Amino acid sequence: MSQDTQQQAATQRLTLVQAVRDGLYGELDRDDDVLVMGEDVGENGGVFRATQGLFEEFGEDRVIDTPLAESGIVGTAVGMAAYGLKPVAEIQFMGFIYPAFDQIVSHAARLRTRSRGRFSCPLVVRAPYGGGIRAPEHHSESTEAFFVHQPGLKVVVPSTPADAKGLLASAIRDPDPVVFLEPKLIYRAFREAVPEETYTRPIGEAAVRREGSDVSVFTWGAMTRPSIEAAEDLAEEGIDAEVIDLRTLSPLDEEALTESFRKTGRAVVVHEAPKTGGLAGEIIATLQEDVLVYQEAPIGRVTGFDVPFPLYALEDYYLPEAERIADGIRETVEF
């Protein structure tokens, strides 16, 4: 369904987590090979209620409660995917994904290559990620760069309910593994109109959230809203910032990056992951390789800090918020 058609279709106002649930429901209903599995996803409906009601609708063979063993969840899902099913494996928090790292990187990402195309791995690994909800240790990581670095994986991060539903459907239908990261800070932060019927949004395409001419702001996930807020505040000072929501981190939409940078000549990358080794560095390198001649100022980075994610008292200080993003944009524009 095209986006023009979506605008004419019946809609419902959903939060992001409700849109995830709606997307799962639509794909389970559409395709009998789709199943959902993870800790407490069944009768309990998931720790964030992203799977609420699916167990009652589709039964225990398709909405499967698993033991508390992330490597077992993803390893089992890889086997299911290799033999034609389309499992959606939930990891309760991104901070719990590391026991399954070997299964994702060594097996899911390499299955097509290892089997010389005999097998594909239509697997989705869903995980709430990022900080801002006052969670305890191991619950607030933003380590998407680990997975972007691995060939054979797609990495998707929605920032709106409508994108969450459409991108999740695309991820489930994709013949290769997708790591689908859901920014839990904005799970219930706002609602928007989401088409009631199933639809897809293309993996690998960024979205222009605000057009501008002075500086390009590249971001994703929960950092999209404070980036837009910073841009709107700076407009009152005469700074016209363009905000690009990448939506997909692998494959990266290099065309959207370079097209915006050609227009503005300046850029700031915003992410909540630590600065060192974060995706801002890769984005900056891409811009300098492809469109260096358009560059008017050093490219800025507004990120988390190179420390373990802090507990409650310092959480707001750690996360980039609109004021710190605005300062970074201002510094780049005034260079």
mmCIF file of C-alpha atoms in Angstrom:
data_model
loop_
_atom_site.group_PDB
_atom_site.id
_atom_site.type_symbol
_atom_site.label_atom_id
_atom_site.label_comp_id
_atom_site.label_asym_id
_atom_site.label_seq_id
_atom_site.Cartn_x
_atom_site.Cartn_y
_atom_site.Cartn_z
ATOM 1 C CA MET A 1 0.000 0.000 0.000
ATOM 2 C CA SER A 2 1.444 3.395 -0.997
ATOM 3 C CA GLN A 3 1.702 6.234 1.489
ATOM 4 C CA ASP A 4 -0.933 8.185 -0.523
ATOM 5 C CA THR A 5 -3.320 5.250 -0.156
ATOM 6 C CA GLN A 6 -2.465 4.995 3.529
ATOM 7 C CA GLN A 7 -3.570 8.597 4.059
ATOM 8 C CA GLN A 8 -7.011 7.741 2.635
ATOM 9 C CA ALA A 9 -7.407 4.471 4.556
ATOM 10 C CA ALA A 10 -9.116 4.059 7.904
ATOM 11 C CA THR A 11 -6.716 4.902 10.722
ATOM 12 C CA GLN A 12 -6.456 4.591 14.473
ATOM 13 C CA ARG A 13 -4.394 6.715 16.840
ATOM 14 C CA LEU A 14 -1.722 4.491 18.350
ATOM 15 C CA THR A 15 1.372 4.797 20.489
ATOM 16 C CA LEU A 16 4.568 3.266 19.161
ATOM 17 C CA VAL A 17 4.265 0.124 21.272
ATOM 18 C CA GLN A 18 0.637 -0.296 20.201
ATOM 19 C CA ALA A 19 1.753 0.025 16.580
ATOM 20 C CA VAL A 20 4.319 -2.730 17.139
ATOM 21 C CA ARG A 21 1.583 -4.946 18.543
ATOM 22 C CA ASP A 22 -0.685 -4.057 15.608
ATOM 23 C CA GLY A 23 2.092 -4.876 13.160
ATOM 24 C CA LEU A 24 2.699 -8.256 14.775
ATOM 25 C CA TYR A 25 -1.021 -9.032 14.731
ATOM 26 C CA GLY A 26 -1.286 -8.150 11.040
ATOM 27 C CA GLU A 27 1.614 -10.382 10.009
ATOM 28 C CA LEU A 28 0.514 -13.307 12.194
ATOM 29 C CA ASP A 29 -2.931 -13.055 10.620
ATOM 30 C CA ARG A 30 -1.575 -12.675 7.083
ATOM 31 C CA ASP A 31 0.994 -15.473 7.071
ATOM 32 C CA ASP A 32 0.717 -18.780 8.960
ATOM 33 C CA ASP A 33 4.523 -19.167 8.866
ATOM 34 C CA VAL A 34 4.991 -16.131 11.152
ATOM 35 C CA LEU A 35 5.393 -16.826 14.860
ATOM 36 C CA VAL A 36 6.388 -14.814 17.921
ATOM 37 C CA MET A 37 8.650 -16.138 20.646
ATOM 38 C CA GLY A 38 10.385 -14.826 23.738
ATOM 39 C CA GLU A 39 10.256 -14.496 27.506
ATOM 40 C CA ASP A 40 6.726 -13.696 28.745
ATOM 41 C CA VAL A 41 5.407 -12.852 25.265
ATOM 42 C CA GLY A 42 2.471 -15.249 25.635
ATOM 43 C CA GLU A 43 -0.120 -15.053 28.387
ATOM 44 C CA ASN A 44 1.641 -12.096 30.013
ATOM 45 C CA GLY A 45 1.759 -10.076 26.789
ATOM 46 C CA GLY A 46 5.412 -9.068 27.111
ATOM 47 C CA VAL A 47 7.184 -6.820 29.590
ATOM 48 C CA PHE A 48 5.949 -3.723 27.683
ATOM 49 C CA ARG A 49 2.705 -5.407 26.523
ATOM 50 C CA ALA A 50 3.842 -5.376 22.901
ATOM 51 C CA THR A 51 2.364 -8.854 22.411
ATOM 52 C CA GLN A 52 -0.761 -8.419 24.518
ATOM 53 C CA GLY A 53 -3.682 -10.492 23.265
ATOM 54 C CA LEU A 54 -1.704 -12.354 20.604
ATOM 55 C CA PHE A 55 -1.523 -15.578 22.639
ATOM 56 C CA GLU A 56 -5.309 -15.655 23.016
ATOM 57 C CA GLU A 57 -5.806 -14.960 19.307
ATOM 58 C CA PHE A 58 -3.202 -17.245 17.743
ATOM 59 C CA GLY A 59 -2.465 -19.859 20.387
ATOM 60 C CA GLU A 60 0.596 -21.333 22.035
ATOM 61 C CA ASP A 61 2.037 -22.815 18.834
ATOM 62 C CA ARG A 62 2.488 -19.361 17.287
ATOM 63 C CA VAL A 63 3.010 -17.145 20.346
ATOM 64 C CA ILE A 64 5.579 -19.078 22.327
ATOM 65 C CA ASP A 65 6.777 -18.420 25.856
ATOM 66 C CA THR A 66 10.421 -19.429 26.106
ATOM 67 C CA PRO A 67 12.848 -20.104 28.939
ATOM 68 C CA LEU A 68 15.018 -17.245 30.153
ATOM 69 C CA ALA A 69 17.859 -18.004 27.736
ATOM 70 C CA GLU A 70 18.536 -15.471 24.993
ATOM 71 C CA SER A 71 20.998 -17.700 23.145
ATOM 72 C CA GLY A 72 18.370 -20.442 23.128
ATOM 73 C CA ILE A 73 15.635 -18.094 21.900
ATOM 74 C CA VAL A 74 17.629 -16.816 18.932
ATOM 75 C CA GLY A 75 19.353 -20.134 18.225
ATOM 76 C CA THR A 76 15.991 -21.890 18.014
ATOM 77 C CA ALA A 77 14.657 -19.093 15.821
ATOM 78 C CA VAL A 78 17.603 -19.454 13.417
ATOM 79 C CA GLY A 79 16.764 -23.133 12.961
ATOM 80 C CA MET A 80 13.098 -22.336 12.423
ATOM 81 C CA ALA A 81 13.975 -19.674 9.832
ATOM 82 C CA ALA A 82 16.317 -21.997 7.960
ATOM 83 C CA TYR A 83 13.451 -24.432 7.454
ATOM 84 C CA GLY A 84 10.908 -21.934 6.202
ATOM 85 C CA LEU A 85 9.230 -20.355 9.222
ATOM 86 C CA LYS A 86 9.372 -16.612 9.942
ATOM 87 C CA PRO A 87 10.099 -16.248 13.648
ATOM 88 C CA VAL A 88 10.004 -12.925 15.472
ATOM 89 C CA ALA A 89 12.196 -13.363 18.535
ATOM 90 C CA GLU A 90 11.776 -10.821 21.310
ATOM 91 C CA ILE A 91 14.665 -9.948 23.623
ATOM 92 C CA GLN A 92 13.198 -8.136 26.624
ATOM 93 C CA PHE A 93 15.852 -5.401 26.685
ATOM 94 C CA MET A 94 18.800 -4.709 24.413
ATOM 95 C CA GLY A 95 21.060 -5.091 27.437
ATOM 96 C CA PHE A 96 20.070 -8.769 27.512
ATOM 97 C CA ILE A 97 20.910 -9.414 23.864
ATOM 98 C CA TYR A 98 24.589 -10.213 24.354
ATOM 99 C CA PRO A 99 24.158 -13.914 25.222
ATOM 100 C CA ALA A 100 22.503 -14.204 21.790
ATOM 101 C CA PHE A 101 25.215 -12.207 20.027
ATOM 102 C CA ASP A 102 26.965 -15.350 18.822
ATOM 103 C CA GLN A 103 23.742 -16.740 17.360
ATOM 104 C CA ILE A 104 22.943 -13.457 15.593
ATOM 105 C CA VAL A 105 26.415 -12.706 14.244
ATOM 106 C CA SER A 106 27.927 -16.153 13.742
ATOM 107 C CA HIS A 107 24.831 -17.928 12.465
ATOM 108 C CA ALA A 108 21.858 -15.753 11.425
ATOM 109 C CA ALA A 109 23.964 -13.195 9.563
ATOM 110 C CA ARG A 110 26.077 -15.837 7.792
ATOM 111 C CA LEU A 111 23.559 -18.534 6.957
ATOM 112 C CA ARG A 112 22.927 -17.467 3.363
ATOM 113 C CA THR A 113 26.655 -17.169 2.624
ATOM 114 C CA ARG A 114 27.642 -20.327 4.527
ATOM 115 C CA SER A 115 25.045 -22.421 2.652
ATOM 116 C CA ARG A 116 25.892 -20.798 -0.713
ATOM 117 C CA GLY A 117 22.336 -19.557 -1.004
ATOM 118 C CA ARG A 118 20.666 -22.855 -0.136
ATOM 119 C CA PHE A 119 19.197 -21.365 3.043
ATOM 120 C CA SER A 120 18.059 -17.890 3.952
ATOM 121 C CA CYS A 121 17.244 -16.675 7.441
ATOM 122 C CA PRO A 122 13.951 -14.726 7.540
ATOM 123 C CA LEU A 123 14.345 -13.903 11.217
ATOM 124 C CA VAL A 124 13.479 -10.719 13.137
ATOM 125 C CA VAL A 125 15.071 -10.025 16.500
ATOM 126 C CA ARG A 126 13.034 -7.357 18.306
ATOM 127 C CA ALA A 127 14.476 -5.516 21.298
ATOM 128 C CA PRO A 128 13.439 -2.413 23.244
ATOM 129 C CA TYR A 129 16.550 -0.256 23.476
ATOM 130 C CA GLY A 130 17.887 3.029 24.801
ATOM 131 C CA GLY A 131 17.515 4.943 28.031
ATOM 132 C CA GLY A 132 15.258 7.465 29.657
ATOM 133 C CA ILE A 133 12.786 5.270 31.574
ATOM 134 C CA ARG A 134 14.639 5.003 34.895
ATOM 135 C CA ALA A 135 15.386 1.318 34.388
ATOM 136 C CA PRO A 136 18.030 -0.581 36.369
ATOM 137 C CA GLU A 137 21.398 -1.808 35.106
ATOM 138 C CA HIS A 138 21.532 -3.637 31.728
ATOM 139 C CA HIS A 139 18.226 -2.128 30.592
ATOM 140 C CA SER A 140 19.250 1.106 28.834
ATOM 141 C CA GLU A 141 21.971 0.248 26.314
ATOM 142 C CA SER A 142 22.151 1.729 22.847
ATOM 143 C CA THR A 143 24.655 -0.553 21.118
ATOM 144 C CA GLU A 144 23.213 -0.618 17.617
ATOM 145 C CA ALA A 145 26.704 -0.141 16.135
ATOM 146 C CA PHE A 146 27.588 -3.725 17.129
ATOM 147 C CA PHE A 147 25.036 -5.050 14.676
ATOM 148 C CA VAL A 148 25.517 -2.464 11.947
ATOM 149 C CA HIS A 149 29.146 -3.579 11.777
ATOM 150 C CA GLN A 150 28.113 -7.135 10.837
ATOM 151 C CA PRO A 151 27.492 -7.830 7.120
ATOM 152 C CA GLY A 152 24.383 -9.906 6.548
ATOM 153 C CA LEU A 153 22.215 -8.084 9.087
ATOM 154 C CA LYS A 154 19.739 -5.304 8.525
ATOM 155 C CA VAL A 155 19.211 -2.897 11.431
ATOM 156 C CA VAL A 156 15.979 -0.905 11.675
ATOM 157 C CA VAL A 157 15.009 1.743 14.246
ATOM 158 C CA PRO A 158 11.550 3.377 13.937
ATOM 159 C CA SER A 159 10.796 6.715 15.574
ATOM 160 C CA THR A 160 7.050 6.990 14.927
ATOM 161 C CA PRO A 161 4.101 4.622 15.359
ATOM 162 C CA ALA A 162 3.285 4.580 11.638
ATOM 163 C CA ASP A 163 6.867 3.711 10.758
ATOM 164 C CA ALA A 164 7.019 1.077 13.503
ATOM 165 C CA LYS A 165 4.090 -0.853 12.048
ATOM 166 C CA GLY A 166 5.159 -0.548 8.415
ATOM 167 C CA LEU A 167 8.844 -1.236 8.983
ATOM 168 C CA LEU A 168 8.093 -4.218 11.217
ATOM 169 C CA ALA A 169 5.966 -5.747 8.465
ATOM 170 C CA SER A 170 8.821 -5.213 5.998
ATOM 171 C CA ALA A 171 11.287 -6.780 8.428
ATOM 172 C CA ILE A 172 9.117 -9.875 8.913
ATOM 173 C CA ARG A 173 8.692 -10.301 5.155
ATOM 174 C CA ASP A 174 12.417 -9.828 4.461
ATOM 175 C CA PRO A 175 14.224 -13.042 3.481
ATOM 176 C CA ASP A 176 17.248 -12.166 5.630
ATOM 177 C CA PRO A 177 17.732 -11.395 9.344
ATOM 178 C CA VAL A 178 16.687 -8.021 10.726
ATOM 179 C CA VAL A 179 17.536 -6.547 14.113
ATOM 180 C CA PHE A 180 14.527 -4.376 14.932
ATOM 181 C CA LEU A 181 15.257 -1.919 17.741
ATOM 182 C CA GLU A 182 12.353 -0.152 19.435
ATOM 183 C CA PRO A 183 13.149 3.069 21.359
ATOM 184 C CA LYS A 184 11.331 2.420 24.589
ATOM 185 C CA LEU A 185 11.645 6.046 25.743
ATOM 186 C CA ILE A 186 8.945 6.900 23.196
ATOM 187 C CA TYR A 187 6.918 3.681 23.450
ATOM 188 C CA ARG A 188 4.011 5.669 24.949
ATOM 189 C CA ALA A 189 5.215 9.254 24.517
ATOM 190 C CA PHE A 190 2.727 10.251 21.806
ATOM 191 C CA ARG A 191 0.114 8.947 19.397
ATOM 192 C CA GLU A 192 -0.387 9.361 15.687
ATOM 193 C CA ALA A 193 -2.722 8.097 12.995
ATOM 194 C CA VAL A 194 -1.761 4.583 11.866
ATOM 195 C CA PRO A 195 -3.592 2.753 9.050
ATOM 196 C CA GLU A 196 -5.696 -0.117 10.351
ATOM 197 C CA GLU A 197 -4.836 -2.489 7.524
ATOM 198 C CA THR A 198 -1.417 -4.047 7.002
ATOM 199 C CA TYR A 199 1.187 -2.149 4.993
ATOM 200 C CA THR A 200 4.944 -1.922 4.575
ATOM 201 C CA ARG A 201 7.483 0.863 4.665
ATOM 202 C CA PRO A 202 10.733 0.343 2.751
ATOM 203 C CA ILE A 203 13.836 -0.725 4.642
ATOM 204 C CA GLY A 204 16.816 1.414 3.675
ATOM 205 C CA GLU A 205 15.072 4.764 3.197
ATOM 206 C CA ALA A 206 15.491 7.748 5.508
ATOM 207 C CA ALA A 207 12.755 10.321 6.123
ATOM 208 C CA VAL A 208 13.030 14.111 6.096
ATOM 209 C CA ARG A 209 11.282 15.169 9.309
ATOM 210 C CA ARG A 210 11.989 18.878 8.860
ATOM 211 C CA GLU A 211 13.312 20.623 5.774
ATOM 212 C CA GLY A 212 16.028 23.245 6.173
ATOM 213 C CA SER A 213 18.873 24.943 4.350
ATOM 214 C CA ASP A 214 21.577 25.839 6.882
ATOM 215 C CA VAL A 215 22.584 22.559 8.520
ATOM 216 C CA SER A 216 21.657 18.878 8.308
ATOM 217 C CA VAL A 217 20.861 16.968 11.504
ATOM 218 C CA PHE A 218 21.087 13.181 11.121
ATOM 219 C CA THR A 219 19.486 11.084 13.835
ATOM 220 C CA TRP A 220 17.202 8.122 14.576
ATOM 221 C CA GLY A 221 14.993 6.539 17.208
ATOM 222 C CA ALA A 222 14.199 8.475 20.374
ATOM 223 C CA MET A 223 16.618 11.254 19.437
ATOM 224 C CA THR A 224 14.446 12.311 16.510
ATOM 225 C CA ARG A 225 11.927 14.251 18.608
ATOM 226 C CA PRO A 226 14.458 16.347 20.598
ATOM 227 C CA SER A 227 16.329 17.013 17.340
ATOM 228 C CA ILE A 228 13.160 18.401 15.781
ATOM 229 C CA GLU A 229 12.492 20.405 18.939
ATOM 230 C CA ALA A 230 16.001 21.872 18.793
ATOM 231 C CA ALA A 231 15.537 22.746 15.122
ATOM 232 C CA GLU A 232 12.249 24.500 15.822
ATOM 233 C CA ASP A 233 13.834 26.491 18.667
ATOM 234 C CA LEU A 234 16.766 27.512 16.472
ATOM 235 C CA ALA A 235 14.419 28.700 13.737
ATOM 236 C CA GLU A 236 13.558 31.595 16.049
ATOM 237 C CA GLU A 237 17.252 32.566 15.908
ATOM 238 C CA GLY A 238 17.303 32.404 12.125
ATOM 239 C CA ILE A 239 19.009 29.000 11.873
ATOM 240 C CA ASP A 240 17.195 26.712 9.439
ATOM 241 C CA ALA A 241 18.030 23.095 10.337
ATOM 242 C CA GLU A 242 17.023 20.075 8.296
ATOM 243 C CA VAL A 243 16.300 16.934 10.344
ATOM 244 C CA ILE A 244 16.795 13.545 8.709
ATOM 245 C CA ASP A 245 15.491 10.454 10.516
ATOM 246 C CA LEU A 246 17.584 7.577 9.180
ATOM 247 C CA ARG A 247 15.050 4.883 10.192
ATOM 248 C CA THR A 248 17.366 2.171 8.834
ATOM 249 C CA LEU A 249 20.965 2.021 10.042
ATOM 250 C CA SER A 250 21.946 -0.900 7.825
ATOM 251 C CA PRO A 251 21.642 -0.520 4.915
ATOM 252 C CA LEU A 252 22.322 3.184 5.377
ATOM 253 C CA ASP A 253 20.513 5.590 3.050
ATOM 254 C CA GLU A 254 23.648 7.260 1.708
ATOM 255 C CA GLU A 255 21.675 9.109 -0.956
ATOM 256 C CA ALA A 256 19.587 10.902 1.688
ATOM 257 C CA LEU A 257 22.746 11.801 3.631
ATOM 258 C CA THR A 258 24.587 13.222 0.665
ATOM 259 C CA GLU A 259 21.577 14.985 -0.853
ATOM 260 C CA SER A 260 20.929 16.895 2.364
ATOM 261 C CA PHE A 261 24.618 17.694 2.890
ATOM 262 C CA ARG A 262 24.983 19.045 -0.636
ATOM 263 C CA LYS A 263 22.213 21.494 0.184
ATOM 264 C CA THR A 264 23.459 22.664 3.589
ATOM 265 C CA GLY A 265 27.228 22.085 3.663
ATOM 266 C CA ARG A 266 27.058 21.538 7.421
ATOM 267 C CA ALA A 267 25.962 18.595 9.541
ATOM 268 C CA VAL A 268 25.449 17.358 13.083
ATOM 269 C CA VAL A 269 24.874 13.706 13.992
ATOM 270 C CA VAL A 270 22.816 12.967 17.105
ATOM 271 C CA HIS A 271 22.667 9.601 18.851
ATOM 272 C CA GLU A 272 22.347 8.407 22.436
ATOM 273 C CA ALA A 273 25.025 5.717 22.140
ATOM 274 C CA PRO A 274 28.516 6.539 23.434
ATOM 275 C CA LYS A 275 30.566 8.744 21.130
ATOM 276 C CA THR A 276 33.542 6.442 20.534
ATOM 277 C CA GLY A 277 32.753 3.836 17.902
ATOM 278 C CA GLY A 278 29.219 5.158 17.474
ATOM 279 C CA LEU A 279 27.542 5.452 14.092
ATOM 280 C CA ALA A 280 28.204 9.180 13.936
ATOM 281 C CA GLY A 281 31.776 8.358 12.951
ATOM 282 C CA GLU A 282 30.644 6.163 10.055
ATOM 283 C CA ILE A 283 28.171 8.779 8.864
ATOM 284 C CA ILE A 284 30.838 11.486 8.965
ATOM 285 C CA ALA A 285 33.273 9.283 7.012
ATOM 286 C CA THR A 286 30.592 8.591 4.405
ATOM 287 C CA LEU A 287 29.949 12.307 3.930
ATOM 288 C CA GLN A 288 33.648 13.098 3.623
ATOM 289 C CA GLU A 289 34.197 10.303 1.118
ATOM 290 C CA ASP A 290 31.221 11.265 -1.046
ATOM 291 C CA VAL A 291 30.604 15.014 -0.717
ATOM 292 C CA LEU A 292 33.670 16.554 0.925
ATOM 293 C CA VAL A 293 33.759 19.454 -1.555
ATOM 294 C CA TYR A 294 30.438 20.733 -0.149
ATOM 295 C CA GLN A 295 31.645 20.856 3.459
ATOM 296 C CA GLU A 296 31.651 24.293 5.090
ATOM 297 C CA ALA A 297 32.421 23.380 8.711
ATOM 298 C CA PRO A 298 33.558 20.455 10.865
ATOM 299 C CA ILE A 299 30.737 17.933 11.292
ATOM 300 C CA GLY A 300 29.452 17.911 14.848
ATOM 301 C CA ARG A 301 28.523 15.006 17.098
ATOM 302 C CA VAL A 302 25.997 15.215 19.936
ATOM 303 C CA THR A 303 25.990 11.848 21.654
ATOM 304 C CA GLY A 304 25.988 9.940 24.887
ATOM 305 C CA PHE A 305 29.224 9.850 26.838
ATOM 306 C CA ASP A 306 31.936 7.190 26.891
ATOM 307 C CA VAL A 307 30.784 5.705 30.182
ATOM 308 C CA PRO A 308 28.443 2.886 31.177
ATOM 309 C CA PHE A 309 24.856 4.085 31.044
ATOM 310 C CA PRO A 310 24.273 5.850 34.375
ATOM 311 C CA LEU A 311 21.526 5.239 36.872
ATOM 312 C CA TYR A 312 18.683 7.588 37.689
ATOM 313 C CA ALA A 313 20.322 10.782 38.945
ATOM 314 C CA LEU A 314 22.474 11.291 35.834
ATOM 315 C CA GLU A 315 20.236 9.721 33.182
ATOM 316 C CA ASP A 316 18.813 12.999 31.895
ATOM 317 C CA TYR A 317 22.293 14.506 31.768
ATOM 318 C CA TYR A 318 23.632 11.562 29.768
ATOM 319 C CA LEU A 319 20.960 11.594 27.056
ATOM 320 C CA PRO A 320 21.151 14.303 24.386
ATOM 321 C CA GLU A 321 18.192 16.615 24.892
ATOM 322 C CA ALA A 322 16.976 19.565 22.856
ATOM 323 C CA GLU A 323 19.167 22.181 24.533
ATOM 324 C CA ARG A 324 22.396 20.204 24.108
ATOM 325 C CA ILE A 325 21.465 19.356 20.511
ATOM 326 C CA ALA A 326 20.757 23.025 19.812
ATOM 327 C CA ASP A 327 24.167 23.970 21.231
ATOM 328 C CA GLY A 328 25.835 21.466 18.900
ATOM 329 C CA ILE A 329 23.946 22.765 15.891
ATOM 330 C CA ARG A 330 24.715 26.357 16.804
ATOM 331 C CA GLU A 331 28.438 25.617 17.147
ATOM 332 C CA THR A 332 28.520 24.008 13.697
ATOM 333 C CA VAL A 333 26.605 26.812 12.013
ATOM 334 C CA GLU A 334 28.727 29.534 13.636
ATOM 335 C CA PHE A 335 32.076 27.964 12.719
#
